[in-house]
Amino acid sequence: MTHMPIEVLVASLEESCPSKLIDRLNLQTPAIICNQTDRYDYWEIERSNGKVRWFDFDERGVGLNRNNSLIRSTGEICLIADDDMTFVDGYSEIVEKSFSRNPNADVIIFNIKESTPTRTVTKREKRVTRLSAYKYGAARIAFRRQSILNHRICFSQLFGGGACYSAGEDVLFVVDCIKSRLNIIAVPDSIALLNEERDSTWFKGYSNKLFQDKGALYLSADGYLMGAIHCVLNALLHHNRYRMEGYSLISVIRQELKGLHSFSSSARRSL
């Protein structure tokens, strides 16, 4: 098997101790860690299994953070990570073997283990489509760096924790890859464990704004007609959960469509 240089791109928030984070991540390859905090700084940490480049930015927004690492990346294969996960031993070999088995794959989405599973678990290898793009978070995605750069793909700075709209930069990244006709697959291999010690940086419970943000995301990803259909399908699919939080089916659809209309209007005004 031909060796493929792998580089981990970590998005971190207000991390004050680089050595603790590096140990917690169990990094075994070169990595870039972009840490959003209250200052600007940079240093390099030389390790036996690869250099870690550490950037501090006085900025907020996970999409901006991921772009900061993407534009500085050098690895043939880039692996996206968050600061609340721990890679399994030998993750680089798992990633390499997956790309070697799938030489036409531009993007591969792996599993992350959780003590209480909340994320989509891939049980068999399959192609990722527009319909399944919403199932996967960024911190399990590996990609051929040159494929992403060649198609000028990056992360939205409007969506995600710390941005105007609360989540979705990962969805839009996958959708943009699909629109660019990149080959994306999901595989059953697990590469990391999720540490469930930190609260979500964006989900603070259901609210009108959260539903409106979903509508904005659906429009951005799918366009007006399909975005509106997605609003209705999402409300129907999760009706029982929303109802337990005090939101009726109609109220959820109304708020999602409100967000869709608002985002559409703001997009037209910016043209």
XYZ file of C-alpha atoms in Angstrom:
271
model
C 0.000 0.000 0.000
C 1.363 3.417 -1.001
C 1.833 5.700 1.977
C -0.538 8.657 1.989
C 0.505 11.611 4.195
C -2.396 12.279 6.565
C -2.950 15.535 8.402
C -5.587 16.113 11.093
C -7.386 19.476 11.046
C -8.688 20.251 14.541
C -11.194 22.973 15.430
C -10.782 23.979 19.062
C -12.458 26.540 21.291
C -10.802 28.315 24.231
C -8.207 25.597 24.843
C -5.481 26.859 27.185
C -3.196 23.809 27.388
C -1.918 22.496 24.033
C -0.191 19.421 25.494
C -3.368 18.257 27.235
C -5.429 18.623 24.073
C -2.840 16.815 21.950
C -2.753 13.925 24.434
C -6.543 13.816 24.666
C -6.869 13.694 20.892
C -4.299 10.851 20.745
C -2.741 12.378 17.638
C -0.488 9.980 15.723
C 0.044 12.081 12.592
C 0.894 15.669 11.717
C -1.892 18.059 12.656
C -3.083 21.647 12.552
C -4.982 22.895 15.592
C -6.870 26.165 15.165
C -7.941 27.389 18.573
C -10.428 30.235 18.845
C -9.636 32.259 21.953
C -8.873 35.871 22.959
C -5.517 36.364 21.227
C -3.468 35.663 18.097
C -0.482 33.346 18.420
C 1.365 30.535 16.660
C 3.867 27.875 17.578
C 5.008 24.446 16.451
C 5.266 21.301 18.548
C 7.687 18.689 17.249
C 6.619 15.123 17.990
C 7.977 11.725 16.943
C 4.847 10.961 14.899
C 4.484 14.356 13.266
C 4.598 18.093 13.786
C 1.603 19.864 15.348
C 1.067 23.432 14.168
C -0.942 25.430 16.701
C -2.771 28.641 15.784
C -4.623 30.897 18.229
C -7.226 33.217 16.679
C -9.253 35.940 18.353
C -12.272 34.994 16.255
C -15.490 32.999 16.488
C -17.313 30.700 14.078
C -16.592 27.036 13.411
C -16.736 27.447 9.624
C -14.099 30.182 9.786
C -12.041 27.995 12.118
C -12.136 25.008 9.767
C -11.210 27.218 6.813
C -8.211 28.536 8.735
C -6.846 25.002 8.993
C -7.876 24.019 5.460
C -5.959 26.846 3.765
C -2.845 25.963 5.797
C -3.039 22.195 5.256
C -0.366 20.267 3.378
C -1.368 16.590 3.785
C -2.474 14.472 0.857
C -5.392 13.284 3.004
C -6.967 15.677 5.513
C -9.026 14.408 8.446
C -11.407 16.834 10.161
C -11.622 16.720 13.964
C -13.108 18.523 16.956
C -11.472 19.010 20.345
C -13.893 16.669 22.151
C -12.832 13.408 20.522
C -10.078 10.825 20.948
C -8.651 9.013 17.950
C -8.256 5.246 18.143
C -4.771 3.770 17.885
C -3.877 3.196 14.246
C -6.442 5.621 12.837
C -4.032 6.673 10.092
C -3.830 3.080 8.810
C -7.628 2.811 8.858
C -7.934 5.983 6.784
C -5.175 4.964 4.371
C -6.662 1.522 3.798
C -10.098 3.006 3.112
C -8.716 5.329 0.435
C -6.589 2.520 -1.028
C -9.685 0.289 -1.284
C -11.583 3.165 -2.883
C -9.127 4.890 -5.237
C -11.919 6.907 -6.863
C -13.220 8.299 -3.563
C -12.569 11.994 -2.975
C -14.260 12.089 0.440
C -14.767 9.289 2.966
C -16.969 9.577 6.049
C -16.112 7.348 9.012
C -17.910 6.347 12.202
C -17.306 7.845 15.635
C -18.024 5.723 18.702
C -20.310 7.082 21.445
C -21.355 5.555 24.749
C -24.926 6.587 23.880
C -25.183 6.687 20.088
C -26.800 9.870 18.759
C -25.048 10.144 15.396
C -25.671 8.135 12.260
C -23.792 4.827 12.355
C -22.743 3.449 8.965
C -23.108 -0.335 8.930
C -22.064 -0.982 5.336
C -20.131 0.964 2.737
C -22.380 3.221 0.680
C -22.403 6.312 -1.477
C -23.437 9.594 0.168
C -26.208 11.438 -1.708
C -28.014 14.763 -1.367
C -30.679 13.022 0.705
C -28.170 11.541 3.168
C -25.870 14.580 3.374
C -27.670 15.860 6.492
C -26.716 12.767 8.510
C -23.020 13.430 8.969
C -21.050 15.871 11.071
C -17.723 17.289 9.937
C -15.593 15.609 12.608
C -15.523 12.244 10.864
C -14.768 13.371 7.333
C -11.529 12.665 5.465
C -10.832 14.060 2.025
C -8.221 14.234 -0.670
C -6.959 17.760 -0.181
C -6.295 18.403 -3.860
C -9.856 17.424 -4.815
C -11.270 20.013 -2.409
C -8.865 22.740 -3.515
C -9.379 22.009 -7.221
C -13.122 22.597 -6.825
C -12.718 25.652 -4.557
C -14.767 24.056 -1.775
C -14.641 25.505 1.745
C -16.826 25.780 4.848
C -19.673 28.282 5.064
C -19.008 31.043 7.558
C -22.733 31.777 7.903
C -23.628 28.423 9.468
C -22.346 26.540 12.508
C -21.457 27.282 16.109
C -20.485 30.926 16.619
C -22.028 32.011 13.297
C -25.287 33.738 12.414
C -27.121 30.460 11.781
C -26.648 27.875 14.501
C -25.607 24.742 12.576
C -25.014 23.307 9.127
C -21.514 24.185 7.921
C -20.796 20.452 7.725
C -23.949 19.723 5.719
C -23.127 22.457 3.225
C -19.574 21.173 2.861
C -20.853 17.707 1.931
C -23.538 19.153 -0.363
C -20.962 21.326 -2.132
C -18.803 18.245 -2.679
C -21.779 16.443 -4.206
C -22.658 19.444 -6.395
C -19.059 19.429 -7.625
C -19.499 15.759 -8.582
C -16.942 14.503 -6.096
C -17.214 10.862 -5.114
C -18.281 10.615 -1.453
C -18.736 7.372 0.451
C -19.484 6.411 4.054
C -17.715 3.384 5.524
C -18.349 1.311 8.683
C -14.847 1.810 10.127
C -14.557 3.767 13.393
C -11.675 6.186 13.823
C -12.406 7.970 17.113
C -14.337 8.075 20.368
C -16.499 11.051 21.281
C -15.915 12.499 24.746
C -19.255 13.489 26.192
C -17.918 15.987 28.709
C -18.646 19.250 26.890
C -22.002 20.858 26.207
C -22.883 21.645 22.619
C -21.526 24.982 21.448
C -24.695 25.665 19.439
C -27.648 23.546 20.627
C -29.298 25.088 23.679
C -32.709 23.506 23.247
C -35.464 23.913 20.680
C -36.551 27.453 19.880
C -38.131 29.463 17.096
C -34.678 30.643 16.043
C -33.411 27.061 15.797
C -36.273 26.133 13.454
C -35.760 29.307 11.414
C -32.067 28.455 11.116
C -33.044 25.034 9.783
C -35.163 26.693 7.112
C -32.235 28.897 6.109
C -29.994 25.832 5.898
C -32.471 23.914 3.743
C -32.676 26.832 1.313
C -28.905 27.211 1.154
C -28.407 23.495 0.532
C -31.373 22.600 -1.654
C -32.809 25.735 -3.226
C -36.277 27.197 -2.690
C -38.631 24.408 -3.740
C -36.689 21.466 -2.338
C -35.820 23.528 0.728
C -39.520 24.116 1.438
C -40.242 20.408 0.963
C -37.404 19.601 3.343
C -38.954 21.912 5.964
C -42.173 19.915 5.863
C -40.401 16.537 5.833
C -38.226 17.478 8.820
C -41.246 18.617 10.823
C -43.092 15.383 10.030
C -40.091 13.165 10.746
C -39.392 14.691 14.172
C -42.955 15.622 15.076
C -43.098 13.543 18.266
C -39.829 14.967 19.579
C -40.857 18.553 18.855
C -44.309 18.013 20.341
C -42.723 16.864 23.603
C -40.914 20.212 23.689
C -44.170 22.117 23.200
C -44.041 22.721 19.438
C -46.892 21.626 17.197
C -46.350 20.337 13.679
C -47.789 23.510 12.153
C -45.725 25.835 14.344
C -42.488 24.068 13.390
C -43.284 24.215 9.674
C -44.251 27.877 9.992
C -40.986 28.815 11.718
C -38.842 26.803 9.275
C -40.559 28.428 6.294
C -40.120 31.820 7.938
C -36.381 31.184 8.139
C -36.333 29.982 4.536
C -38.159 33.103 3.299
C -35.964 35.414 5.381
C -32.743 33.856 4.085
C -34.034 34.007 0.510
C -34.884 37.707 0.895
C -31.501 38.563 2.400
C -29.745 36.662 -0.405
C -31.676 38.649 -3.050
C -30.851 41.944 -1.332
C -27.136 41.112 -1.413
C -27.111 40.590 -5.201
